[in-house]
XYZ file of C-alpha atoms in Angstrom:
618
model
C 0.075 0.029 0.113
C 1.466 3.441 -0.692
C 1.798 5.793 1.598
C 0.545 9.579 1.437
C 4.498 10.715 2.108
C 5.764 8.147 -0.536
C 7.296 8.636 -4.057
C 4.288 8.795 -6.295
C 4.002 5.379 -8.101
C 3.456 7.131 -11.273
C 7.406 7.878 -11.330
C 6.996 11.826 -11.306
C 8.974 12.552 -8.081
C 5.802 14.322 -6.529
C 4.866 12.885 -3.214
C 1.888 10.269 -3.590
C -0.483 13.030 -1.359
C 0.376 15.653 -4.359
C 0.104 13.712 -7.293
C -2.456 10.618 -8.291
C -3.978 11.279 -4.882
C -5.171 14.770 -5.966
C -6.398 13.014 -9.094
C -8.120 10.186 -6.904
C -10.171 12.696 -4.394
C -11.141 14.521 -7.660
C -12.360 11.347 -9.225
C -13.962 10.974 -5.694
C -15.894 14.686 -5.822
C -17.159 13.651 -9.464
C -18.697 10.344 -8.419
C -19.795 12.541 -5.244
C -21.723 15.214 -7.661
C -23.046 13.165 -10.196
C -24.777 10.894 -7.505
C -26.128 14.229 -5.806
C -27.470 15.752 -9.224
C -29.181 12.560 -9.715
C -30.946 11.628 -6.520
C -33.030 14.879 -7.239
C -33.685 14.416 -11.070
C -34.775 10.621 -9.719
C -37.284 12.546 -6.876
C -38.922 14.214 -9.576
C -38.965 10.895 -11.735
C -40.567 8.889 -9.060
C -43.321 11.302 -7.588
C -46.560 11.180 -9.843
C -47.020 7.067 -9.740
C -50.607 6.797 -9.382
C -53.488 8.629 -10.483
C -54.478 10.012 -7.109
C -50.834 11.345 -6.985
C -51.607 12.985 -10.567
C -55.223 14.019 -9.477
C -54.189 15.922 -6.346
C -51.314 17.778 -7.941
C -53.714 18.787 -10.531
C -56.405 20.381 -8.031
C -53.275 21.768 -6.400
C -52.354 23.553 -9.195
C -55.801 24.938 -10.052
C -55.749 26.648 -6.434
C -52.515 28.675 -7.539
C -53.849 29.360 -10.580
C -57.081 30.863 -9.462
C -55.140 32.588 -6.947
C -52.527 34.697 -9.327
C -55.173 34.957 -11.774
C -54.818 38.637 -11.476
C -51.051 38.731 -11.617
C -48.743 38.378 -14.765
C -47.680 35.096 -14.346
C -43.778 34.413 -16.128
C -43.083 30.888 -18.037
C -41.687 29.013 -14.817
C -44.551 29.441 -12.384
C -44.944 26.222 -13.304
C -41.770 25.294 -12.283
C -42.448 26.341 -8.681
C -46.395 25.599 -8.156
C -44.158 21.525 -8.979
C -41.687 22.341 -6.860
C -44.225 24.100 -3.538
C -46.021 20.498 -3.915
C -43.522 18.166 -4.114
C -40.934 19.580 -1.659
C -43.230 21.291 1.067
C -46.728 20.439 0.394
C -45.666 16.620 0.234
C -42.789 16.782 2.273
C -43.618 13.463 3.806
C -42.770 11.813 -0.026
C -39.385 13.656 -0.185
C -38.621 12.133 3.466
C -39.557 8.494 2.205
C -37.318 9.158 -0.432
C -34.354 10.694 1.177
C -34.564 7.849 3.828
C -34.814 5.178 0.473
C -31.507 6.616 -0.571
C -29.770 6.741 2.352
C -30.523 3.040 3.095
C -29.048 2.401 -0.405
C -25.291 1.916 -1.741
C -24.613 5.484 -2.037
C -20.832 7.438 -1.596
C -20.197 8.736 2.071
C -19.776 12.162 0.942
C -23.204 11.913 -0.267
C -24.641 10.617 2.321
C -23.138 13.375 4.620
C -24.976 15.963 2.463
C -28.460 14.167 2.459
C -27.944 14.306 6.113
C -29.230 17.912 6.277
C -31.565 17.458 3.294
C -34.674 16.809 5.373
C -36.289 20.312 5.392
C -35.592 22.088 1.827
C -35.252 25.365 2.368
C -38.099 28.311 0.421
C -35.867 31.093 -0.222
C -37.653 34.705 -0.043
C -34.505 36.608 0.767
C -32.836 40.032 0.314
C -29.414 40.186 -1.235
C -27.153 41.613 0.814
C -23.953 41.186 -0.801
C -22.763 40.281 -4.277
C -18.971 39.228 -5.592
C -17.742 37.780 -8.320
C -17.831 33.964 -6.690
C -20.503 34.188 -4.407
C -23.758 36.273 -3.324
C -25.254 36.314 0.028
C -28.972 36.815 1.048
C -31.033 36.818 4.812
C -34.249 35.053 4.438
C -36.918 37.643 4.363
C -39.257 35.950 7.633
C -36.776 33.780 9.418
C -33.437 36.430 9.010
C -31.172 33.611 8.791
C -28.250 33.888 5.522
C -27.243 31.976 3.294
C -24.832 32.263 0.171
C -25.048 30.828 -2.986
C -22.301 30.808 -6.018
C -22.468 33.615 -8.427
C -23.181 32.602 -12.054
C -21.994 34.405 -14.925
C -25.333 34.948 -16.686
C -26.592 36.232 -13.864
C -27.992 39.995 -13.752
C -28.244 40.534 -10.045
C -27.819 43.795 -7.680
C -27.460 44.254 -3.761
C -31.192 45.004 -2.482
C -32.897 42.748 -4.831
C -35.046 40.092 -3.949
C -35.037 35.728 -4.773
C -37.675 33.501 -4.599
C -37.320 30.083 -5.359
C -36.225 26.107 -3.450
C -33.029 25.301 -2.537
C -30.689 22.254 -0.616
C -28.082 22.974 1.535
C -24.582 22.563 -0.475
C -21.626 23.323 2.159
C -19.253 22.198 -0.761
C -18.764 25.498 -1.614
C -18.944 27.488 1.518
C -20.626 27.377 5.509
C -24.651 28.006 4.861
C -24.122 27.466 1.207
C -27.409 26.674 -0.623
C -27.974 25.140 -4.451
C -31.143 26.532 -5.624
C -32.880 23.384 -7.162
C -34.537 24.896 -10.569
C -33.232 28.173 -10.163
C -34.963 31.223 -9.066
C -37.366 34.426 -9.798
C -35.300 37.473 -9.156
C -37.732 41.093 -8.269
C -36.118 44.338 -7.584
C -38.530 46.274 -4.400
C -37.402 49.661 -4.002
C -36.754 50.255 0.257
C -37.601 47.014 0.855
C -41.232 47.262 0.441
C -41.415 43.400 -0.203
C -39.673 42.447 2.553
C -42.920 44.574 4.791
C -45.442 43.122 2.900
C -43.738 39.585 3.320
C -43.846 40.359 7.481
C -47.648 42.082 7.131
C -49.145 38.440 5.506
C -46.783 36.429 8.156
C -48.330 38.502 11.268
C -51.906 38.587 9.726
C -51.593 34.608 9.725
C -51.204 34.103 13.486
C -48.990 31.302 12.441
C -45.526 31.145 15.079
C -44.151 27.742 12.944
C -42.627 28.557 9.725
C -42.767 25.466 7.892
C -46.765 25.870 8.601
C -46.982 29.419 7.691
C -45.167 28.647 4.316
C -47.267 25.316 3.673
C -50.671 27.430 3.753
C -49.164 30.950 2.496
C -46.310 29.906 -0.033
C -48.770 30.994 -2.965
C -49.236 34.552 -1.117
C -45.609 34.888 -0.931
C -45.447 34.121 -4.429
C -47.955 36.525 -5.656
C -46.259 39.326 -3.741
C -43.035 38.652 -6.167
C -44.937 38.465 -9.179
C -46.725 41.907 -8.275
C -43.153 43.348 -7.572
C -41.844 41.760 -11.245
C -44.275 43.144 -12.869
C -43.512 46.920 -11.737
C -41.973 48.754 -14.558
C -38.458 48.708 -14.945
C -38.369 52.383 -15.037
C -39.495 52.414 -11.362
C -36.450 51.118 -10.287
C -34.597 54.282 -10.652
C -33.521 56.663 -7.503
C -34.840 59.878 -7.675
C -31.536 61.533 -8.975
C -31.046 58.543 -11.621
C -34.805 59.643 -12.371
C -33.612 63.214 -12.734
C -30.691 63.078 -15.094
C -32.556 60.220 -17.501
C -35.363 63.292 -17.780
C -32.819 65.782 -18.709
C -32.191 62.856 -21.431
C -35.393 63.235 -22.237
C -35.441 66.619 -22.225
C -32.358 67.399 -24.647
C -33.613 64.936 -27.117
C -37.218 66.585 -27.356
C -35.090 70.488 -27.800
C -33.982 68.388 -31.150
C -37.081 67.231 -32.215
C -36.311 63.399 -31.648
C -38.735 61.063 -32.998
C -40.809 59.206 -30.145
C -38.727 55.908 -30.975
C -35.765 57.445 -30.248
C -36.778 58.771 -26.971
C -38.162 55.265 -25.976
C -34.765 53.773 -27.188
C -32.589 56.613 -24.931
C -35.101 55.594 -21.937
C -35.030 51.833 -22.359
C -30.890 51.770 -22.811
C -30.527 54.389 -19.769
C -32.371 52.245 -17.659
C -31.032 48.860 -18.717
C -27.486 50.280 -17.976
C -28.206 50.839 -14.424
C -30.312 47.491 -14.044
C -27.903 45.246 -16.278
C -24.695 46.721 -15.258
C -25.269 48.669 -11.931
C -22.371 51.261 -12.636
C -20.650 52.801 -9.416
C -21.534 56.658 -10.690
C -21.556 59.945 -8.450
C -22.831 62.151 -11.191
C -25.322 60.351 -13.325
C -25.744 63.547 -15.777
C -22.660 61.462 -17.221
C -24.743 58.089 -18.014
C -27.646 60.741 -19.916
C -24.647 62.136 -21.362
C -23.246 58.827 -22.327
C -26.271 57.521 -23.690
C -26.882 60.979 -26.311
C -23.065 60.007 -27.507
C -24.187 56.380 -28.234
C -27.482 58.129 -30.596
C -25.189 60.459 -32.270
C -22.668 57.868 -32.613
C -24.764 55.202 -34.066
C -26.547 58.442 -36.333
C -30.079 57.842 -34.993
C -30.502 61.640 -34.355
C -31.318 62.431 -37.908
C -29.199 65.083 -39.559
C -28.238 66.977 -36.632
C -24.200 65.599 -35.164
C -22.747 67.213 -31.970
C -19.023 67.083 -31.090
C -18.493 65.153 -27.514
C -17.143 68.247 -26.009
C -20.363 69.323 -27.284
C -22.549 66.930 -25.647
C -20.307 67.121 -22.458
C -20.957 70.646 -21.946
C -24.945 69.838 -22.405
C -25.149 67.650 -19.685
C -22.569 69.691 -17.297
C -20.189 66.894 -17.126
C -16.277 66.478 -18.248
C -15.984 64.268 -21.588
C -13.907 62.080 -19.458
C -16.555 61.021 -17.209
C -18.809 60.973 -20.403
C -16.486 58.641 -21.980
C -16.030 56.139 -19.777
C -19.488 54.939 -20.157
C -19.508 54.179 -23.942
C -17.927 50.578 -23.433
C -19.950 49.149 -21.032
C -23.330 50.762 -23.057
C -21.616 48.863 -26.626
C -21.411 45.681 -24.404
C -25.168 46.031 -23.384
C -26.217 46.702 -26.618
C -24.529 43.344 -27.762
C -26.059 41.858 -25.300
C -29.678 43.046 -25.677
C -28.795 41.924 -29.406
C -28.066 38.194 -28.755
C -30.971 38.185 -26.219
C -33.248 39.344 -29.485
C -31.720 37.026 -31.479
C -32.856 34.032 -29.319
C -36.112 31.893 -29.458
C -39.362 33.807 -28.451
C -40.953 31.939 -25.613
C -44.105 29.825 -26.744
C -47.703 30.825 -25.161
C -49.705 28.806 -23.569
C -52.516 27.200 -25.455
C -56.053 25.954 -24.591
C -57.308 22.381 -24.783
C -61.023 21.728 -23.276
C -64.512 21.352 -23.943
C -65.626 23.740 -21.772
C -66.236 27.662 -22.723
C -62.290 29.604 -22.565
C -62.406 31.905 -19.413
C -62.773 34.925 -22.105
C -66.112 33.638 -23.885
C -68.799 34.786 -21.630
C -67.097 38.628 -22.176
C -67.220 38.587 -25.984
C -70.746 37.143 -25.390
C -71.856 39.850 -23.164
C -69.934 42.329 -25.665
C -72.082 40.778 -28.844
C -75.685 41.274 -27.094
C -74.956 44.891 -26.368
C -73.797 45.349 -29.683
C -76.990 43.552 -31.175
C -79.232 45.978 -29.001
C -77.615 49.264 -30.351
C -77.928 50.276 -34.519
C -73.959 51.086 -35.224
C -73.351 52.469 -38.666
C -69.542 53.035 -38.544
C -66.990 51.048 -36.540
C -65.981 54.035 -34.561
C -69.273 54.632 -33.067
C -69.063 50.969 -31.733
C -65.618 51.831 -30.084
C -66.740 55.034 -28.647
C -69.926 52.707 -27.204
C -67.893 50.398 -25.654
C -65.174 52.557 -24.384
C -67.733 54.365 -22.548
C -69.673 51.102 -20.881
C -66.392 48.668 -20.648
C -66.951 48.576 -17.326
C -70.306 48.945 -16.683
C -71.702 45.253 -15.545
C -73.830 43.259 -18.037
C -77.787 42.695 -17.204
C -79.377 40.157 -19.479
C -82.510 41.141 -20.664
C -84.210 38.659 -22.861
C -85.117 35.114 -21.697
C -82.455 33.955 -24.071
C -80.005 36.249 -22.719
C -81.040 35.375 -19.193
C -80.263 31.579 -19.725
C -77.149 31.846 -21.351
C -75.979 33.339 -18.633
C -77.321 31.246 -16.255
C -75.164 28.378 -18.551
C -71.981 30.344 -18.006
C -72.304 30.198 -14.290
C -73.432 26.804 -14.951
C -69.926 26.151 -16.673
C -67.943 27.878 -13.537
C -69.689 25.360 -11.239
C -69.037 21.943 -13.343
C -68.065 19.339 -11.075
C -70.895 20.434 -8.489
C -73.245 17.735 -10.106
C -76.582 19.185 -8.158
C -75.832 22.980 -8.699
C -74.933 22.675 -11.999
C -78.736 20.793 -12.723
C -80.229 23.480 -10.749
C -79.233 26.032 -13.029
C -79.044 24.270 -16.387
C -82.975 23.278 -15.555
C -83.621 27.269 -14.803
C -82.029 27.925 -18.651
C -84.129 25.832 -19.806
C -87.244 26.841 -18.646
C -86.310 30.583 -19.682
C -85.195 29.566 -23.138
C -85.784 25.099 -23.911
C -83.657 25.667 -27.195
C -80.361 26.914 -25.444
C -77.852 24.687 -26.315
C -75.493 24.378 -23.329
C -78.093 24.212 -21.013
C -78.952 20.634 -22.743
C -75.180 19.866 -23.016
C -74.659 21.004 -18.920
C -77.190 18.316 -18.084
C -74.510 15.781 -19.832
C -71.831 16.832 -17.453
C -73.846 16.214 -14.323
C -74.518 12.391 -15.451
C -72.529 9.118 -14.192
C -72.930 7.113 -17.455
C -72.109 7.389 -20.767
C -75.431 6.181 -22.087
C -77.342 8.759 -19.778
C -74.843 11.509 -21.078
C -74.960 10.742 -24.528
C -79.058 11.788 -25.250
C -78.361 15.203 -23.848
C -75.410 15.819 -25.945
C -77.484 14.354 -28.944
C -80.295 16.747 -28.258
C -78.065 19.627 -28.047
C -76.268 19.172 -31.133
C -80.003 18.868 -32.471
C -80.383 22.093 -31.228
C -77.534 24.079 -32.285
C -78.455 22.583 -36.000
C -81.150 25.017 -35.848
C -79.147 27.737 -34.940
C -75.628 27.804 -36.767
C -74.533 30.129 -38.732
C -72.174 28.791 -41.914
C -72.161 31.749 -43.788
C -69.698 33.782 -41.797
C -65.892 33.630 -42.575
C -65.065 31.960 -39.318
C -67.916 30.029 -37.457
C -65.742 29.929 -34.132
C -65.522 33.996 -33.846
C -69.186 34.230 -34.374
C -69.857 33.437 -30.684
C -73.471 32.264 -30.756
C -72.060 29.149 -32.624
C -69.876 27.922 -30.073
C -72.403 26.235 -28.281
C -72.891 24.020 -31.020
C -69.389 23.555 -31.548
C -69.289 23.111 -28.415
C -71.900 20.095 -28.344
C -70.035 18.668 -31.249
C -66.598 18.282 -30.011
C -67.619 17.188 -26.692
C -69.867 14.596 -27.905
C -67.008 13.379 -30.060
C -64.526 13.120 -27.231
C -67.270 11.199 -25.260
C -67.073 8.958 -28.024
C -63.104 8.418 -28.343
C -62.696 7.836 -24.881
C -65.585 4.566 -25.293
C -63.439 3.482 -28.008
C -66.295 3.970 -30.629
C -63.723 5.503 -32.822
C -65.265 5.343 -35.885
C -67.954 7.278 -34.830
C -66.043 9.562 -33.094
C -64.522 10.546 -36.162
C -67.265 11.692 -38.196
C -67.757 14.281 -35.401
C -64.454 15.247 -35.104
C -64.250 15.597 -39.033
C -67.471 17.313 -39.092
C -65.770 20.272 -37.205
C -62.575 20.327 -39.209
C -65.107 21.085 -41.880
C -67.480 23.790 -40.226
C -64.384 25.385 -39.246
C -61.090 24.948 -40.571
C -59.524 26.822 -39.024
C -59.794 24.399 -36.240
C -60.021 27.110 -33.270
C -60.980 24.055 -30.613
C -57.737 22.351 -31.347
C -59.816 19.019 -32.963
C -57.080 17.775 -34.903
C -54.618 16.530 -32.349
C -57.424 14.416 -30.772
C -58.737 13.245 -34.642
C -55.518 12.139 -35.399
C -55.206 10.249 -32.176
C -58.610 8.679 -33.012
C -57.458 7.909 -36.761
C -54.343 6.217 -34.768
C -56.337 4.325 -32.394
C -58.613 3.339 -35.288
C -55.493 1.472 -37.143
C -56.988 4.135 -39.771
C -53.116 5.569 -40.932
C -53.769 7.050 -43.986
C -56.630 9.445 -42.492
C -54.155 10.281 -39.486
C -51.346 10.930 -42.112
C -53.210 13.322 -44.287
C -54.381 15.267 -41.211
C -50.872 15.135 -40.065
C -49.916 17.148 -43.199
C -52.976 19.451 -43.805
C -52.157 20.705 -39.715
C -48.820 20.870 -39.252
C -47.840 23.508 -37.283
C -45.915 26.669 -38.421
C -44.042 26.578 -35.460
C -41.519 23.473 -35.566
C -41.467 23.441 -31.582
C -44.875 22.136 -31.568
C -44.139 19.048 -28.963
C -48.050 17.190 -29.431
C -47.809 16.934 -33.640
C -44.275 15.851 -32.919
C -45.411 13.033 -30.818
C -48.042 12.000 -32.850
C -45.731 12.048 -36.081
C -43.760 9.857 -33.947
C -46.684 7.309 -32.937
C -47.996 7.316 -36.960
C -44.266 6.316 -38.244
C -43.894 3.342 -35.274
C -47.294 1.743 -36.350
C -46.809 2.473 -39.639
C -43.412 0.323 -38.755
C -45.578 -2.230 -37.362
C -43.446 -1.252 -34.140
C -40.655 -1.589 -35.014
C -38.021 0.632 -33.854
C -36.266 1.720 -37.128
C -33.169 4.868 -37.735
C -36.599 7.007 -38.381
C -38.691 6.148 -35.398
C -35.588 6.634 -33.592
C -35.164 10.091 -34.905
C -38.430 11.326 -34.800
C -38.714 9.991 -30.842
C -35.971 11.577 -29.531
C -37.072 15.080 -31.256
C -40.547 15.084 -29.815
C -38.378 14.194 -26.177
C -36.498 17.864 -26.922
C -39.893 19.003 -27.111
C -41.086 17.242 -23.893
C -39.212 15.558 -21.790
C -41.574 14.613 -18.976
C -43.549 12.013 -21.922
C -40.497 9.786 -21.494
C -41.134 9.940 -17.510
C -45.139 8.301 -18.123
C -44.354 6.115 -20.811
C -41.342 4.152 -18.312
C -43.609 4.258 -15.221
C -46.842 3.394 -17.561
C -48.596 6.044 -15.749
C -52.817 5.350 -15.832
C -53.907 7.782 -18.707
C -55.904 10.874 -17.535
C -58.915 12.009 -20.020
C -59.455 14.788 -22.474
C -59.008 17.718 -20.399
C -62.249 19.689 -19.925
C -60.522 23.020 -19.354
C -56.313 23.383 -19.401
C -54.129 26.336 -20.440
C -51.159 24.369 -21.553
C -47.656 25.502 -21.826
C -45.482 23.683 -24.267
C -42.816 21.859 -22.462
C -44.845 21.508 -19.555
C -45.784 18.663 -17.087
C -49.170 19.176 -18.468
C -48.845 19.080 -22.008
C -47.138 15.557 -21.203
C -49.876 14.382 -19.666
C -52.504 15.521 -22.391
C -49.760 14.063 -24.951
C -50.344 10.790 -23.096
C -53.793 10.345 -22.957
C -53.479 11.058 -27.297
C -50.420 8.272 -28.063
């Protein structure tokens, strides 16, 4: 056995402890790091093992969605809900998973780290110090301090706030943490976010911080999102704002156009937010932005010397020019960011009315009561009455209003049936009133008669003469009835009849505003009609190449066409689809039960929700 002070066997002439022993320690560190990263990923994959768990999470997410309805949600909000659920709401699952791992064959260093992971940390902290390597922060409510590694892509400022889940990680520094999936960063002037969070905690009456976080995580996140929506320009100090106003005044004096003014203000504010310059006289920054515009020839036919601009803002040329390189760097960064793919927007899947439909219907009713001669008259009318409550006047309007009330109660059978019957009494020909009764039945056989009757009623009121049948809001109950019946037939395995209804929908609404094409393709695949499935795949090939649903359906078609053989083409299509939504593979590997077609769901591309939707189709 080689001692640590013995000559290294590799022949380097160094002591073993200063040569190959170091490489061995690095290898051990690498093994431990890979184990640690893999453990968290393994937990993510292990959570949703039963339909009950999936349903419980969906209900939990629905509560969050309602609570956050009046704030703008970022693309990452779904990850926040997911982590809050699996690390806080169902902390028992996490601890059970940790115990299983601790009792398994893992490295000693990994085992030591897992010992401190029983309570993942919900971080809502204010940044107190930032260096090239580390960020120090203080928890808003518990006042504990932590540090995490600073990364080049992080644009952070002392005084800003971060929100996210983290695990203790003292591999770099004592009191160190590692964020599990990143964090939200916001700026709140003068610590106002702290005051709002403390007021929430005090009003809750809860002394146990863990219990408070469990009950009010969504409320804390809402506070964070509220500050995230504050305009960037509001982050300027009074002195910075005064210099910015001077910049805009001087640009206005030479009659700069609106685009130039907006660009100038945007660059000025972004410079302070992104670069956080240490500035004594902010007029130097304003002068530098003016010089930037001058050099970019954005001031039309007017041109100024550097001395002219410095004099205009009351600064020296040197104090102005020192900001020029950072400003050009900022422009490059903005250009690179704008060249990246834009985030995908959520799309709707479901058989129930979308949240905007009722407002559209109310506007339609109001317009029908008026006799507008010009578009300007209509715009003036709606501008003046936009905030007034809509009051149904006719029996038909009152019946439809009751139906919209009932759709908000779907799942509460007694209440829905009561509202639907009242609507029928007012307007026996109301399509939604009859369709709603189908939602209250426990069996397909009983629901079917209501759905068929709703379709018959809809055929008498449907207007096919408009350019897009979906945009006429009074057509939607009929289109909804066709889709609902088609989906129910599909889920009952009555594929041939389902295809008739999906085909009819695509015929009368070829723009497919209801997203029928995906379930229609799935229906053809399940009935073995591959040629008809391929025809729809080609006809509704999305403009966006990043459509995960279409990618998985195309893979499924090629897989079936190859007699379920894993050919190179099938493998390539599958990997391409996984790149757009990797969660589908987890559902396949675990062979989880498939949920029914969504009743009402806003789906973000690449999300767990979308994976479950795809899983129901393939």
